[in-house]
Short mmCIF file of C-alpha atoms in Angstrom, two decimals:
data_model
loop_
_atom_site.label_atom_id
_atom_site.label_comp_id
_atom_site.label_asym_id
_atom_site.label_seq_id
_atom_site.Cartn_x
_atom_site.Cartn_y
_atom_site.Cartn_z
CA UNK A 172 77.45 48.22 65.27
CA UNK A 173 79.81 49.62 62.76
CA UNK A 174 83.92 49.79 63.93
CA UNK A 175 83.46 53.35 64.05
CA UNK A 176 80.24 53.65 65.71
CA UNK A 177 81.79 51.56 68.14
CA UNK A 178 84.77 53.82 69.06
CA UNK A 179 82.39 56.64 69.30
CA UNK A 180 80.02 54.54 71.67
CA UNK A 181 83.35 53.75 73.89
CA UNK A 182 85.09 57.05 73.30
CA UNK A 183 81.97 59.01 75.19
CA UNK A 184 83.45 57.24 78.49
CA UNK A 185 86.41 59.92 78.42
CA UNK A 186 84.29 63.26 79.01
CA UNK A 187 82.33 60.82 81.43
CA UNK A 188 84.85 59.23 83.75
CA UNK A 189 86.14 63.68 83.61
CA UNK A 190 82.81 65.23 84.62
CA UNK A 191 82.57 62.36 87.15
CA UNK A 192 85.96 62.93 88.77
CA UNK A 193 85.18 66.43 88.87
CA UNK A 194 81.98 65.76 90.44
CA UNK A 195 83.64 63.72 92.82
CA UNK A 196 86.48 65.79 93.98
CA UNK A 197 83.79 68.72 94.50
CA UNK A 198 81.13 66.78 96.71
CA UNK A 199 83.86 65.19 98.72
CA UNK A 200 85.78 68.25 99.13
CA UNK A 201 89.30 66.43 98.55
CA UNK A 202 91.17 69.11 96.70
CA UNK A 203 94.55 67.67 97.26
CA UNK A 204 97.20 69.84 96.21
CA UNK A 205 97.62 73.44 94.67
CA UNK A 206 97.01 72.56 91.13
CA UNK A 207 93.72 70.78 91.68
CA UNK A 208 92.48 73.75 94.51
CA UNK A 209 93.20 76.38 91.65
CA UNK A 210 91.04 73.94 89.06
CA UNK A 211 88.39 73.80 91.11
CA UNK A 212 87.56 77.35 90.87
CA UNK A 213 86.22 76.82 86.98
CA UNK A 214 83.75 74.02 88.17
CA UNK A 215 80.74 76.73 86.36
CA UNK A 216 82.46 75.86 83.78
CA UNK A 217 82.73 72.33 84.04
CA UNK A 218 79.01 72.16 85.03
CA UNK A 219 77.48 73.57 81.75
CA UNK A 220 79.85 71.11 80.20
CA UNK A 221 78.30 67.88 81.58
CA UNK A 222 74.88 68.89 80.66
CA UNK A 223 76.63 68.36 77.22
CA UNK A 224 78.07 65.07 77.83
CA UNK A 225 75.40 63.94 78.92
CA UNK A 226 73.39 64.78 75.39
CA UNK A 227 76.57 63.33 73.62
CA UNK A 228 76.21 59.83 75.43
CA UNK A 229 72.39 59.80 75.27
CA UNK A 230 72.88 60.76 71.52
CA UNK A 231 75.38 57.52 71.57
CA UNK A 232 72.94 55.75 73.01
CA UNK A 233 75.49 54.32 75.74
CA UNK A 234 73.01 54.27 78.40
CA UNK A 235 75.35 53.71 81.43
CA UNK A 236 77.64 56.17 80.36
CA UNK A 237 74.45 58.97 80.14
CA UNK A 238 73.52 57.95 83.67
CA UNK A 239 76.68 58.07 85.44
CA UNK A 240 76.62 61.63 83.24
CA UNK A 241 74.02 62.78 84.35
CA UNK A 242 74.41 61.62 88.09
CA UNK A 243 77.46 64.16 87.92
CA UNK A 244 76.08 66.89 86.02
CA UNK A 245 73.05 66.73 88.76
CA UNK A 246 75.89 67.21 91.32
CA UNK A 247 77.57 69.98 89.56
CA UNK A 248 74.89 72.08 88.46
CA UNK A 249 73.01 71.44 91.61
CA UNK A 250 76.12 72.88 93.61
CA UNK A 251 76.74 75.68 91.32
CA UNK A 252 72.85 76.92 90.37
CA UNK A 253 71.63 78.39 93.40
CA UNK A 254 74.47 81.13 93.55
CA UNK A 255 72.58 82.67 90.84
CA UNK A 256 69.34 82.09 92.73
CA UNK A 257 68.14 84.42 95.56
CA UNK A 258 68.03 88.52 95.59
CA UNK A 259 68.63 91.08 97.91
CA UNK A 260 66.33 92.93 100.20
CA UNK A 261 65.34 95.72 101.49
CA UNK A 262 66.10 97.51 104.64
CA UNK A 263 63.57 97.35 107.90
CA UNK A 264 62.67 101.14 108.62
CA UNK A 265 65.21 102.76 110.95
CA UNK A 266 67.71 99.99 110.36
CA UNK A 267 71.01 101.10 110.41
CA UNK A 268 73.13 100.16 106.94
CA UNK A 269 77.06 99.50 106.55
CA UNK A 270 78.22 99.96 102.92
CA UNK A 271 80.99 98.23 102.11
CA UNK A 272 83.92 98.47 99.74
CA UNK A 273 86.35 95.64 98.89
CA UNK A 274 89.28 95.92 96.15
CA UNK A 275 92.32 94.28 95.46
CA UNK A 276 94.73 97.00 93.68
CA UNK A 277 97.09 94.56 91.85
CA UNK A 278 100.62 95.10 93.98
CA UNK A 279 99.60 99.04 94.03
CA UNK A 280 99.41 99.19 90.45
CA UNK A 281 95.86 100.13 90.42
CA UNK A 282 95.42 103.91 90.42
CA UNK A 283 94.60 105.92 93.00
CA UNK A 284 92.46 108.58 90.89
CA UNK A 285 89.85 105.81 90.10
CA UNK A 286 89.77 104.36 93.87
CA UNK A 287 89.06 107.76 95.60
CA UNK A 288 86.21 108.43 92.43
CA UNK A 289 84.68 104.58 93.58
CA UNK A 290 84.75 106.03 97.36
CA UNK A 291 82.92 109.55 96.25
CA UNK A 292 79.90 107.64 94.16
CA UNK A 293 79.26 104.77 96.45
CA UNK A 294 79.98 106.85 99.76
CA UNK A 295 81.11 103.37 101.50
CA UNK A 296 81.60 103.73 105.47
CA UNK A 297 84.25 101.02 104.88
CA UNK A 298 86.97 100.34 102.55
CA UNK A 299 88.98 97.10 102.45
CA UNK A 300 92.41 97.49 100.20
CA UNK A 301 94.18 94.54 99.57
CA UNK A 302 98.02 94.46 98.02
CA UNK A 303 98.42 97.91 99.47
CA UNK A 304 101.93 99.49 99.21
CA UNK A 305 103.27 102.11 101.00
CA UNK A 306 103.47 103.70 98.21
CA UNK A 307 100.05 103.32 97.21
CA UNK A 308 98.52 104.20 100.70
CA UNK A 309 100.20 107.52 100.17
CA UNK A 310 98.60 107.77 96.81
CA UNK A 311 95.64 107.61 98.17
CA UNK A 312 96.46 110.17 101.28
CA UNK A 313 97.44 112.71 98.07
CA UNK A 314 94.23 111.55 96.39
CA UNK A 315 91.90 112.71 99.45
CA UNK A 316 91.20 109.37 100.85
CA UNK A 317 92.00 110.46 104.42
CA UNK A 318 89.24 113.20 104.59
CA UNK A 319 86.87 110.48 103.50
CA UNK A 320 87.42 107.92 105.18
CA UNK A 321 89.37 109.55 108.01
CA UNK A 322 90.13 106.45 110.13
CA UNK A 323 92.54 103.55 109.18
CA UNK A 324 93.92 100.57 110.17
CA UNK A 325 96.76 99.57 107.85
CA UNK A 326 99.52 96.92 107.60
CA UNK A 327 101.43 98.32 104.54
CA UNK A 328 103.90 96.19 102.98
CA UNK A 329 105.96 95.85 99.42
CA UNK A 330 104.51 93.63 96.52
CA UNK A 331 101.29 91.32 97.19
CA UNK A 332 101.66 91.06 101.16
CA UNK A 333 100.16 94.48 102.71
CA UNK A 334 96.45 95.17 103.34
CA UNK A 335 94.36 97.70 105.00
CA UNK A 336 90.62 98.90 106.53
CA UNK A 337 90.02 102.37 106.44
CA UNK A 338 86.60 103.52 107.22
CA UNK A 339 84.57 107.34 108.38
CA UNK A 340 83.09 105.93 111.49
CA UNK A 341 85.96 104.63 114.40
CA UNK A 342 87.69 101.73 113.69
CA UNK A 343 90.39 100.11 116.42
CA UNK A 344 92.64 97.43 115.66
CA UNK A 345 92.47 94.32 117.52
CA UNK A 346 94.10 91.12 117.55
CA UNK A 347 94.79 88.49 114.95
CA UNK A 348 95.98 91.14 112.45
CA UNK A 349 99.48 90.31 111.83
CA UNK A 350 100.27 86.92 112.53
CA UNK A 351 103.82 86.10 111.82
CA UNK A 352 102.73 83.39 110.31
CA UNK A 353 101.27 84.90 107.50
CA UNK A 354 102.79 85.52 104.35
CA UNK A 355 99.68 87.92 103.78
CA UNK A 356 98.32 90.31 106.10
CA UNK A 357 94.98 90.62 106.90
CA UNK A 358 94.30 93.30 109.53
CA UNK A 359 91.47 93.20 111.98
CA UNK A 360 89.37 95.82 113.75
CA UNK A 361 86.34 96.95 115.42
CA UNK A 362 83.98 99.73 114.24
CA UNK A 363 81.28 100.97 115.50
CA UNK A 364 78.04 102.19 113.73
CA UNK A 365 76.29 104.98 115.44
CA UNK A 366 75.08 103.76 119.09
CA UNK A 367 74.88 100.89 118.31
CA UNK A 368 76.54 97.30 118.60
CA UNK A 369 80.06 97.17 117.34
CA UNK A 370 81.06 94.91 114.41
CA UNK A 371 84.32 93.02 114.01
CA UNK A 372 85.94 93.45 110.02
CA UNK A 373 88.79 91.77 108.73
CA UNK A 374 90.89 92.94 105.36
CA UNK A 375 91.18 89.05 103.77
CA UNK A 376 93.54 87.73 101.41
CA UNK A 377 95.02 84.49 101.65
CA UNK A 378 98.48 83.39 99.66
CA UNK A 379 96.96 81.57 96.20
CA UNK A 380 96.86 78.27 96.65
CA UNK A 381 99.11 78.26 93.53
CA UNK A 382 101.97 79.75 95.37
CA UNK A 383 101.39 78.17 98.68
CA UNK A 384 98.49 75.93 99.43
CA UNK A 385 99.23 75.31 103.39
CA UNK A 386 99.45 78.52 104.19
CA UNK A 387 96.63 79.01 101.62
CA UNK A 388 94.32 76.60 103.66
CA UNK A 389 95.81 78.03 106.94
CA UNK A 390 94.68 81.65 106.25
CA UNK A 391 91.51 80.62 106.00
CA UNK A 392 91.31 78.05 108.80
CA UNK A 393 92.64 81.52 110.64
CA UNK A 394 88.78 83.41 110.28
CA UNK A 395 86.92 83.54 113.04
CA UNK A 396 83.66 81.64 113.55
CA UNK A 397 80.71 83.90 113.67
CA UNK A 398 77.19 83.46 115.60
CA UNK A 399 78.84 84.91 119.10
CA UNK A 400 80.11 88.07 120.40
CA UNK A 401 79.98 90.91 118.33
CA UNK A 402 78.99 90.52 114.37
CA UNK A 403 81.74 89.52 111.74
CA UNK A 404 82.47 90.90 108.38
CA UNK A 405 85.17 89.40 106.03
CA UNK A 406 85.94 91.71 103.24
CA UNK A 407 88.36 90.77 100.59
CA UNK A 408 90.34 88.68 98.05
CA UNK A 409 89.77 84.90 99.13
CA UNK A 410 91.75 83.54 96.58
CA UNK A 411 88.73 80.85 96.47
CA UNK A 412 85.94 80.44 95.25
CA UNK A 413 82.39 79.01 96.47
CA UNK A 414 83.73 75.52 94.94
CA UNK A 415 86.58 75.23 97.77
CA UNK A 416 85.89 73.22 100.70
CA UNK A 417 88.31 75.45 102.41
CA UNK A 418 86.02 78.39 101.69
CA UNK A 419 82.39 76.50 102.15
CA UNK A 420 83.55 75.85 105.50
CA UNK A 421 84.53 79.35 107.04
CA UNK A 422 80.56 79.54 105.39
CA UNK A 423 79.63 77.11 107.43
CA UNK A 424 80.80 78.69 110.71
CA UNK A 425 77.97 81.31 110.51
CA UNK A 426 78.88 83.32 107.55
CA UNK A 427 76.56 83.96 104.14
CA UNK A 428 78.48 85.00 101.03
CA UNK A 429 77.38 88.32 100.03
CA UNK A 430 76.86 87.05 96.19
CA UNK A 431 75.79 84.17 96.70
CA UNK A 432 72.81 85.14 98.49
CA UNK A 433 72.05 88.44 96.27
CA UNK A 434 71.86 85.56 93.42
CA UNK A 435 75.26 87.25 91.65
CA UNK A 436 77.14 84.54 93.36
CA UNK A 437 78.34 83.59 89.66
CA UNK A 438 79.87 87.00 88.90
CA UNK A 439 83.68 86.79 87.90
CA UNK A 440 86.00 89.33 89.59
CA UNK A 441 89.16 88.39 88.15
CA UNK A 442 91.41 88.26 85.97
CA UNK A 443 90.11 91.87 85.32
CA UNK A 444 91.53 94.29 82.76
CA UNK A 445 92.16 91.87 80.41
CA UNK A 446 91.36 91.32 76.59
CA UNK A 447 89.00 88.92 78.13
CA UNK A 448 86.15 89.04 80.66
CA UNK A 449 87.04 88.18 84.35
CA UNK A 450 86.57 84.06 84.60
CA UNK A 451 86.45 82.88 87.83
CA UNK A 452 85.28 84.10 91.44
CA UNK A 453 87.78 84.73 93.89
CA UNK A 454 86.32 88.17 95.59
CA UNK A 455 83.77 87.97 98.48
CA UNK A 456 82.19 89.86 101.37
CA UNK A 457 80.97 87.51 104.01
CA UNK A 458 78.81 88.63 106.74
CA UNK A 459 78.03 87.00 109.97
CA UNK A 460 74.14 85.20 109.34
CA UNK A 461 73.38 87.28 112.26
CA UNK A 462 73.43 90.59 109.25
CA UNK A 463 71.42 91.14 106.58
CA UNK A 464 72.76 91.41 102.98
CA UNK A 465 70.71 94.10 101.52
CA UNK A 466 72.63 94.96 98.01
CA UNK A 467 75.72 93.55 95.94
CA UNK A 468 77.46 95.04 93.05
CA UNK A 469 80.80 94.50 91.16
CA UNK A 470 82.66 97.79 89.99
CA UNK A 471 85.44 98.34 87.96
CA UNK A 472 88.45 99.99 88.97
CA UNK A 473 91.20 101.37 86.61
CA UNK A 474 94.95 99.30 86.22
CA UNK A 475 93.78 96.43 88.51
CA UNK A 476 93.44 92.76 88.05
CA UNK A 477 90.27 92.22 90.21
CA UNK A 478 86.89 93.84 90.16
CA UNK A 479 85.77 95.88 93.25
CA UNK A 480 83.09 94.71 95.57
CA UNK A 481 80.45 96.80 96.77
CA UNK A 482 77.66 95.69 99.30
CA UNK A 483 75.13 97.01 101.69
CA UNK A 484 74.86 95.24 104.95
CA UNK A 485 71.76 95.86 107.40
CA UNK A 486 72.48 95.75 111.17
CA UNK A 487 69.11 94.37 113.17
#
């Protein structure tokens, strides 16, 4: 073999020993600290790649370096496929249906206007704010939002920190929702739809593991387990993605991702706004398995760095 056919045969072993560290860290789970949690979240990305690598090394013909390839891109794509798998379904006659309405307005910068116009086409029963200002909250009294959804149950704060549930059927705070602990608040309450059970909602949103990865991981470890009691829905800005372990285990505690399970589990919602298309997946509504997830749909909303969420949920 040729000097230079011999650097390329060796070189391959770079992208290799990459998409199998990767691989690694994402099976395993062992995320480590904030810059490799935030990484994780492109692993899509990462998983197209190593179907590449692994054509490079067979192309190479460096047959160990295409297996332990292909070993990880099996991993990857096998963790990352089935989110665009699945579909939604359709409601049993008579079955009640919760719509649902997540959205993260960017520090109150988003505006008001385009929220209240969201509320009026998709008529949700429940709207999840996250970043919500003062300010902003009394935007969107001015805007209407309060003959809409009449009842609330807000934790208002300045910047990134305040978040709020406001819905037209009752809603009553309970506890949990604002844990000094929490750099973030993430309000809790129970509503009631019709005559029937009531179900327990929580406005999440987690500090970015960028800023603060403890209390990142803690805000998560903080969701309740579903599976007992009345039904659990988590509505909001995760700052994770289906690639966290931190995130695949709140899942695992009796929860199905509202995406994932629609097959539009691979959908971006943020960065949104941008010269660019949103990337990565940080936005979810997860239900308790014990609900049905009848439709999913990402909307845009004016000024804001995250697109909204918008989901139908059947109650058995």
């Amino acid at each position: 073999m040729a000097r230079s056919g011999a650097g390329r045969y060796w070189a391959i072993w770079l992208p290799v020993g990459a998409v199998a560290a990767w691989a690694l860290v994402r099976v395993l789970g062992v995320e480590g600290g904030h810059s490799l949690s935030a990484a994780l979240a492109f692993t899509p990305y990462v998983a197209l790649a190593s179907v590449f690598v692994v054509g490079v090394a067979v192309a190479f013909a460096n047959w160990p370096a295409a297996l332990v390839a292909l070993t990880a891109s099996v991993c990857l794509v096998a963790a990352v496929l089935p989110r665009a798998l699945g579909g939604a379904h359709a409601a049993a006659p008579g079955e009640p249906v919760l719509r649902v309405l997540s959205t993260n307005i960017h520090r109150g910068k988003a505006d008001p206007e385009s929220v209240v116009a969201l509320v009026d086409r998709l008529h949700p029963q429940l709207l999840s704010v996250q970043e919500l200002t003062p300010e902003f909250a009394e935007a969107l009294r001015r805007e209407g939002l309060s003959r809409r959804l009449p009842h609330a149950v807000l934790s208002v704060r300045e910047q990134a920190s305040g978040a709020g549930l406001y819905s037209s059927l009752p809603l009553r705070k309970i506890s949990g929702a604002d844990k000094p602990s929490f750099r973030f608040r993430m309000p809790r309450a129970l509503l009631r739809l019709g005559d029937g059970d009531p179900i327990r909602v929580i406005c999440v949103h987690p500090v970015p593991p960028t800023v603060d990865a403890a209390q990142w991981r803690h805000g998560l470890e903080s969701l309740p387990s579903a599976g007992a009691g009345a039904p659990w829905l988590l509505a909001g800005d995760f700052n994770a993605t289906l690639d966290h372990a931190e995130l695949r285990s709140v899942l695992d505690r009796g929860y199905t991702d509202a995406g994932d399970s629609t097959g539009m589990g691979l959908e971006p919602t943020w960065p949104a706004g941008r010269t660019v298309p949103p990337v990565i997946t940080i936005d979810h509504v997860l239900v308790d398995s014990r609900l049905e997830v009848l439709d999913y749909q990402l909307e845009d909303v004016a000024d804001t760095d995250h697109r909204a969420i918008f989901t139908e949920v059947g109650i058995p």
